[in-house]
Short mmCIF file of C-alpha atoms in Angstrom, two decimals:
data_model
loop_
_atom_site.label_atom_id
_atom_site.label_comp_id
_atom_site.label_asym_id
_atom_site.label_seq_id
_atom_site.Cartn_x
_atom_site.Cartn_y
_atom_site.Cartn_z
CA MET A 16 212.57 81.30 -21.95
CA ILE A 17 209.06 80.37 -20.81
CA LYS A 18 209.69 76.69 -21.24
CA SER A 19 212.88 76.98 -19.34
CA ILE A 20 211.21 78.80 -16.34
CA LYS A 21 208.64 75.96 -16.09
CA VAL A 22 211.21 73.23 -15.86
CA ILE A 23 213.52 75.23 -13.73
CA SER A 24 210.80 76.04 -11.13
CA PHE A 25 210.18 72.23 -10.89
CA LEU A 26 213.88 71.58 -10.39
CA LEU A 27 214.41 74.25 -7.69
CA PHE A 28 211.45 73.18 -5.62
CA SER A 29 212.15 69.48 -6.12
CA ILE A 30 215.53 69.93 -4.52
CA VAL A 31 214.05 71.64 -1.55
CA ALA A 32 211.05 69.23 -1.27
CA THR A 33 213.32 66.29 -0.91
CA ALA A 34 214.69 67.77 2.37
CA GLN A 35 211.10 68.16 3.83
CA ILE A 36 210.38 64.45 4.46
CA GLU A 37 212.43 63.74 7.37
CA GLU A 38 213.10 65.28 10.79
CA THR A 39 214.49 68.67 11.47
CA SER A 40 218.17 67.49 11.95
CA PHE A 41 218.07 66.33 8.35
CA PHE A 42 218.32 70.07 7.25
CA LYS A 43 221.62 70.75 9.01
CA PRO A 44 224.60 70.85 6.61
CA SER A 45 227.24 68.17 7.30
CA ASP A 46 230.46 69.54 8.78
CA THR A 47 232.43 66.89 6.80
CA LEU A 48 231.83 65.12 3.48
CA ASN A 49 228.81 62.96 3.71
CA ILE A 50 229.18 60.60 0.68
CA LYS A 51 225.52 59.28 1.05
CA ARG A 52 224.16 62.87 0.90
CA ARG A 53 226.54 63.93 -1.94
CA ASN A 54 225.53 61.00 -4.08
CA THR A 55 221.94 61.64 -3.41
CA VAL A 56 222.19 65.34 -4.60
CA ILE A 57 224.28 64.35 -7.67
CA ILE A 58 221.92 61.61 -8.71
CA THR A 59 218.80 63.72 -7.98
CA GLN A 60 219.95 66.80 -9.79
CA SER A 61 221.39 64.89 -12.77
CA SER A 62 218.22 62.75 -13.17
CA LEU A 63 215.90 65.73 -12.91
CA ALA A 64 217.99 67.79 -15.43
CA THR A 65 218.37 64.85 -17.87
CA ALA A 66 214.69 64.04 -17.69
CA SER A 67 213.75 67.66 -18.22
CA ILE A 68 215.92 67.96 -21.27
CA VAL A 69 214.63 64.74 -22.75
CA GLY A 70 211.07 65.88 -21.96
CA LEU A 71 211.47 69.25 -23.52
CA ASN A 72 213.02 67.71 -26.63
CA ALA A 73 210.06 65.32 -26.96
CA LEU A 74 207.14 67.46 -25.88
CA TRP A 75 208.01 71.05 -26.64
CA TYR A 76 210.46 70.90 -29.69
CA SER A 77 208.39 68.09 -31.48
CA ASP A 78 205.81 70.87 -32.24
CA TYR A 79 208.40 72.68 -34.39
CA LYS A 80 210.37 71.77 -37.39
CA ARG A 81 214.00 70.82 -36.91
CA ALA A 82 216.66 72.62 -38.74
CA SER A 83 220.51 73.05 -38.97
CA PHE A 84 222.04 74.71 -36.01
CA LYS A 85 221.71 78.48 -36.14
CA THR A 86 221.97 81.52 -33.99
CA THR A 87 219.57 84.44 -33.53
CA ASN A 88 219.87 87.93 -32.26
CA ASP A 89 216.74 88.52 -30.09
CA ASN A 90 218.29 91.18 -27.84
CA SER A 91 215.56 93.78 -28.74
CA GLU A 92 212.76 91.40 -27.83
CA TRP A 93 210.40 92.31 -24.97
CA PHE A 94 212.54 95.29 -23.82
CA GLN A 95 215.07 92.61 -22.57
CA MET A 96 212.71 91.37 -19.83
CA ASP A 97 213.41 87.81 -21.03
CA LYS A 98 217.16 88.42 -20.41
CA PHE A 99 216.41 89.34 -16.89
CA GLY A 100 214.41 86.13 -16.43
CA HIS A 101 217.41 84.11 -17.71
CA SER A 102 219.73 85.77 -15.23
CA PHE A 103 217.36 85.32 -12.35
CA THR A 104 216.82 81.61 -13.08
CA ALA A 105 220.53 80.99 -13.54
CA TYR A 106 221.35 82.84 -10.33
CA GLN A 107 218.72 80.97 -8.25
CA MET A 108 219.44 77.52 -9.72
CA GLY A 109 223.08 78.10 -8.99
CA ARG A 110 222.28 79.25 -5.43
CA PHE A 111 220.15 76.16 -4.78
CA GLY A 112 222.66 73.92 -6.40
CA ALA A 113 225.54 75.23 -4.33
CA GLN A 114 223.55 75.00 -1.14
CA ALA A 115 222.63 71.35 -1.86
CA LEU A 116 226.29 70.45 -2.09
CA HIS A 117 227.06 72.52 1.05
CA TRP A 118 224.34 70.39 2.85
CA SER A 119 226.23 67.24 1.83
CA GLY A 120 229.61 68.57 3.14
CA VAL A 121 231.31 69.19 -0.18
CA SER A 122 234.15 71.64 -0.16
CA LYS A 123 233.47 75.27 -1.08
CA LYS A 124 235.46 74.96 -4.27
CA LYS A 125 233.37 72.12 -5.58
CA GLN A 126 230.13 73.86 -4.40
CA LEU A 127 230.94 76.61 -6.81
CA LEU A 128 232.38 74.53 -9.56
CA TYR A 129 229.57 71.97 -9.77
CA GLY A 130 226.72 73.47 -7.76
CA ALA A 131 226.60 77.07 -8.68
CA THR A 132 226.98 76.29 -12.35
CA LEU A 133 223.92 74.11 -12.38
CA GLY A 134 221.64 76.91 -13.86
CA PHE A 135 224.12 77.96 -16.53
CA THR A 136 224.66 74.26 -17.69
CA PHE A 137 221.11 73.53 -17.82
CA LEU A 138 220.07 76.62 -19.60
CA THR A 139 222.90 76.29 -22.09
CA ALA A 140 221.54 72.77 -22.97
CA VAL A 141 218.09 74.27 -23.54
CA GLU A 142 219.65 76.97 -25.70
CA VAL A 143 221.32 74.34 -27.79
CA LEU A 144 217.95 72.72 -28.42
CA ASP A 145 216.64 76.22 -29.42
CA GLY A 146 219.62 76.28 -32.02
CA PHE A 147 218.37 73.16 -33.75
CA SER A 148 214.70 74.49 -33.99
CA GLU A 149 213.59 76.22 -37.02
CA GLU A 150 211.26 78.38 -34.87
CA TRP A 151 213.87 79.69 -32.47
CA GLY A 152 217.76 79.57 -32.73
CA PHE A 153 220.58 79.76 -30.23
CA SER A 154 220.60 83.09 -28.65
CA TRP A 155 223.86 84.71 -27.56
CA GLY A 156 221.94 87.25 -25.58
CA ASP A 157 220.28 84.40 -23.52
CA PHE A 158 223.69 82.73 -23.19
CA THR A 159 225.27 86.00 -21.85
CA ALA A 160 222.27 86.54 -19.46
CA ASN A 161 222.66 82.98 -18.11
CA ALA A 162 226.46 83.55 -17.46
CA SER A 163 225.67 86.89 -15.86
CA GLY A 164 223.32 85.26 -13.27
CA THR A 165 225.74 82.56 -12.57
CA GLY A 166 228.61 85.03 -12.33
CA LEU A 167 226.65 87.16 -9.84
CA PHE A 168 226.39 84.37 -7.43
CA ILE A 169 229.93 82.91 -7.97
CA GLY A 170 231.52 86.25 -7.84
CA GLN A 171 229.98 87.21 -4.50
CA GLU A 172 230.97 83.99 -2.97
CA LEU A 173 234.59 84.40 -4.03
CA LEU A 174 234.65 88.16 -3.06
CA TRP A 175 232.67 88.20 0.14
CA ASP A 176 231.71 84.61 0.99
CA GLU A 177 228.09 85.68 1.10
CA GLN A 178 225.31 87.01 -1.12
CA ARG A 179 225.03 90.77 -0.44
CA ILE A 180 223.29 91.38 -3.74
CA GLN A 181 220.51 89.08 -4.83
CA LEU A 182 218.29 88.69 -7.79
CA LYS A 183 214.61 88.53 -6.86
CA TYR A 184 211.20 88.28 -8.64
CA SER A 185 207.77 89.73 -8.07
CA PHE A 186 204.44 89.68 -10.06
CA ASN A 187 201.27 91.70 -10.52
CA ARG A 188 198.44 90.64 -12.79
CA THR A 189 197.76 92.98 -15.75
CA PRO A 190 194.89 93.33 -18.28
CA TYR A 191 197.19 92.48 -21.25
CA ALA A 192 196.89 88.67 -20.89
CA LYS A 193 193.16 88.74 -21.60
CA GLN A 194 194.04 90.65 -24.91
CA HIS A 195 196.59 88.07 -26.05
CA PRO A 196 196.27 84.90 -23.91
CA ASN A 197 198.05 82.60 -26.34
CA LYS A 198 201.17 84.73 -25.76
CA LEU A 199 200.75 86.01 -22.19
CA GLY A 200 199.02 83.15 -20.61
CA HIS A 201 195.53 81.65 -19.68
CA GLY A 202 194.89 82.23 -16.02
CA VAL A 203 197.17 83.41 -13.25
CA LEU A 204 199.42 80.45 -13.14
CA GLU A 205 200.46 80.85 -16.82
CA GLU A 206 200.50 84.61 -16.48
CA VAL A 207 203.20 84.43 -13.70
CA LEU A 208 205.41 82.69 -16.21
CA LYS A 209 204.36 84.34 -19.55
CA ASP A 210 203.16 87.89 -18.95
CA TYR A 211 206.30 89.98 -18.92
CA ASN A 212 204.16 93.05 -18.17
CA GLY A 213 203.36 91.81 -14.74
CA GLN A 214 206.85 90.63 -13.85
CA THR A 215 209.48 92.67 -11.90
CA TYR A 216 213.06 91.60 -11.45
CA TRP A 217 214.97 93.13 -8.54
CA LEU A 218 218.41 93.53 -7.47
CA SER A 219 218.13 93.44 -3.71
CA VAL A 220 221.10 94.76 -1.72
CA ASN A 221 221.76 93.94 1.89
CA LEU A 222 222.72 97.18 3.69
CA HIS A 223 224.26 95.68 6.84
CA SER A 224 226.56 93.41 4.72
CA PHE A 225 228.23 96.60 3.42
CA PHE A 226 228.25 98.39 6.71
CA LYS A 227 229.18 95.73 9.23
CA ASP A 228 229.73 98.12 12.14
CA SER A 229 226.39 99.89 11.74
CA LYS A 230 223.27 99.35 13.87
CA LEU A 231 221.28 98.66 10.54
CA PRO A 232 219.02 95.56 10.93
CA LYS A 233 220.84 92.61 9.25
CA TRP A 234 217.62 91.63 7.45
CA LEU A 235 217.03 95.19 5.85
CA ASN A 236 217.54 95.48 2.03
CA VAL A 237 217.20 98.28 -0.60
CA ALA A 238 215.93 96.98 -3.92
CA ALA A 239 216.10 98.43 -7.48
CA GLY A 240 213.56 96.86 -9.94
CA TYR A 241 212.96 96.66 -13.64
CA GLY A 242 209.72 95.93 -15.41
CA ILE A 243 207.75 96.74 -18.65
CA ASP A 244 204.27 97.74 -19.56
CA GLY A 245 202.12 97.70 -22.62
CA LEU A 246 203.75 94.84 -24.55
CA LEU A 247 201.29 92.46 -26.07
CA TYR A 248 203.82 90.73 -28.25
CA GLY A 249 207.57 90.72 -29.28
CA ASN A 250 209.10 92.32 -32.27
CA ARG A 251 209.10 88.99 -34.15
CA ASP A 252 205.37 88.81 -33.79
CA LEU A 253 204.55 92.30 -34.90
CA GLN A 254 204.27 91.57 -38.66
CA ASN A 255 201.76 88.69 -38.02
CA LEU A 256 199.54 90.40 -35.51
CA ASN A 257 196.96 93.10 -35.61
CA PHE A 258 196.66 94.53 -32.03
CA PRO A 259 195.82 98.05 -31.05
CA ASN A 260 198.79 100.24 -30.31
CA GLN A 261 199.82 100.12 -26.59
CA LYS A 262 201.95 102.65 -24.62
CA ARG A 263 204.95 100.34 -24.55
CA ARG A 264 207.39 101.51 -21.86
CA ARG A 265 210.03 100.38 -19.44
CA GLN A 266 209.59 100.85 -15.71
CA PHE A 267 212.15 101.36 -12.91
CA TYR A 268 211.47 100.97 -9.28
CA LEU A 269 213.17 101.68 -5.89
CA SER A 270 211.96 99.99 -2.80
CA LEU A 271 212.80 98.33 0.46
CA ASP A 272 213.10 94.52 0.85
CA LEU A 273 213.80 91.87 3.42
CA ASP A 274 216.57 89.29 3.38
CA LEU A 275 214.68 86.46 5.06
CA THR A 276 217.83 84.48 5.33
CA LYS A 277 219.22 86.95 7.85
CA ILE A 278 216.17 86.47 10.24
CA LYS A 279 217.36 84.74 13.36
CA THR A 280 215.70 81.39 14.21
CA ASN A 281 216.64 78.15 15.92
CA SER A 282 214.51 76.08 13.66
CA THR A 283 216.50 74.57 10.76
CA LEU A 284 213.14 73.74 8.97
CA LEU A 285 212.07 77.40 9.15
CA LYS A 286 215.49 78.51 7.84
CA GLN A 287 214.93 76.41 4.80
CA VAL A 288 211.44 77.78 4.33
CA PHE A 289 212.90 81.30 4.55
CA ASN A 290 215.64 80.35 2.07
CA VAL A 291 213.20 79.26 -0.55
CA ILE A 292 210.70 82.13 -0.10
CA ASN A 293 213.60 84.51 -0.32
CA VAL A 294 213.55 84.33 -4.05
CA ILE A 295 210.45 86.61 -3.89
CA LYS A 296 210.72 90.40 -3.21
CA VAL A 297 208.74 91.40 -0.14
CA PRO A 298 205.89 94.03 -0.80
CA PHE A 299 206.88 97.55 0.36
CA PRO A 300 206.12 101.15 -0.45
CA THR A 301 207.77 101.78 -3.86
CA LEU A 302 208.80 104.64 -6.12
CA GLU A 303 208.36 104.13 -9.91
CA ILE A 304 209.91 106.03 -12.74
CA ASN A 305 208.68 104.95 -16.21
CA GLY A 306 210.39 105.24 -19.53
CA ASN A 307 208.65 108.60 -20.06
CA GLY A 308 210.24 110.11 -16.98
CA ARG A 309 207.00 110.09 -15.01
CA LEU A 310 207.43 109.63 -11.26
CA LYS A 311 204.75 107.53 -9.42
CA GLY A 312 204.45 106.31 -5.88
CA HIS A 313 202.97 102.95 -4.74
CA LEU A 314 201.79 102.55 -1.13
CA ILE A 315 202.41 98.87 -1.47
CA TYR A 316 204.07 97.33 -4.57
CA PHE A 317 204.73 93.68 -5.14
#
């Protein structure tokens, strides 16, 4: 999952970055099919995805022995935090993929068929590479999580023609990475990707979208989050490591959030900036209930 996140982050922001080199009018979606834009999107996404798969195969998997294709059941690993990461990645890649095709004037049907499935297709290809690695194996749990993230995006577009429920991410540094940096990361940049203890995945629900006639602010969301604490290693590492026992527990959160895409602005550039930043949950006062049933309040939690 970690290797996928690194490449996916590059893909997501590469798509957005290509739109930041021309004037503001460049950001406006085309009302009709713009063949030049469509071809640019298809070539860019295909090239980046192909290069990423080839690069992963050469650089990452070359460090591990190849084997016959096999599957693995890793659903109990990391209290399922890796699965939330897969869903989040598939959802956000699908969102950006569909938006890129919308920008080029492609029909809604094709946006969902070819753009919204970008994350699922890419992550499935990575999963197949895992299947031929002696170290890993094709995970049906990961595959299902990928499908869930993609399904969340496509399902809402078909049902409501908007994203009322979004998957978001936040991160806090923890002391665990210093105890096991090879697994959880060396420095903050690696920890953001590797230390599950510091990650929180959120379902952020836009209230006004469900109550159209209310006076609720259109940008106000309520968010439910999930995280873990005290995990220095996964179950598969347990037999090979000798770390002190940690208080391993799940964490559940309830907080407010902002849907930055609902903030009114006449700047198409600023809209795109808000659109990208909207993958991150905005810090707010938060209630936490951990796996032991203990209730804790945070004045500000990110």
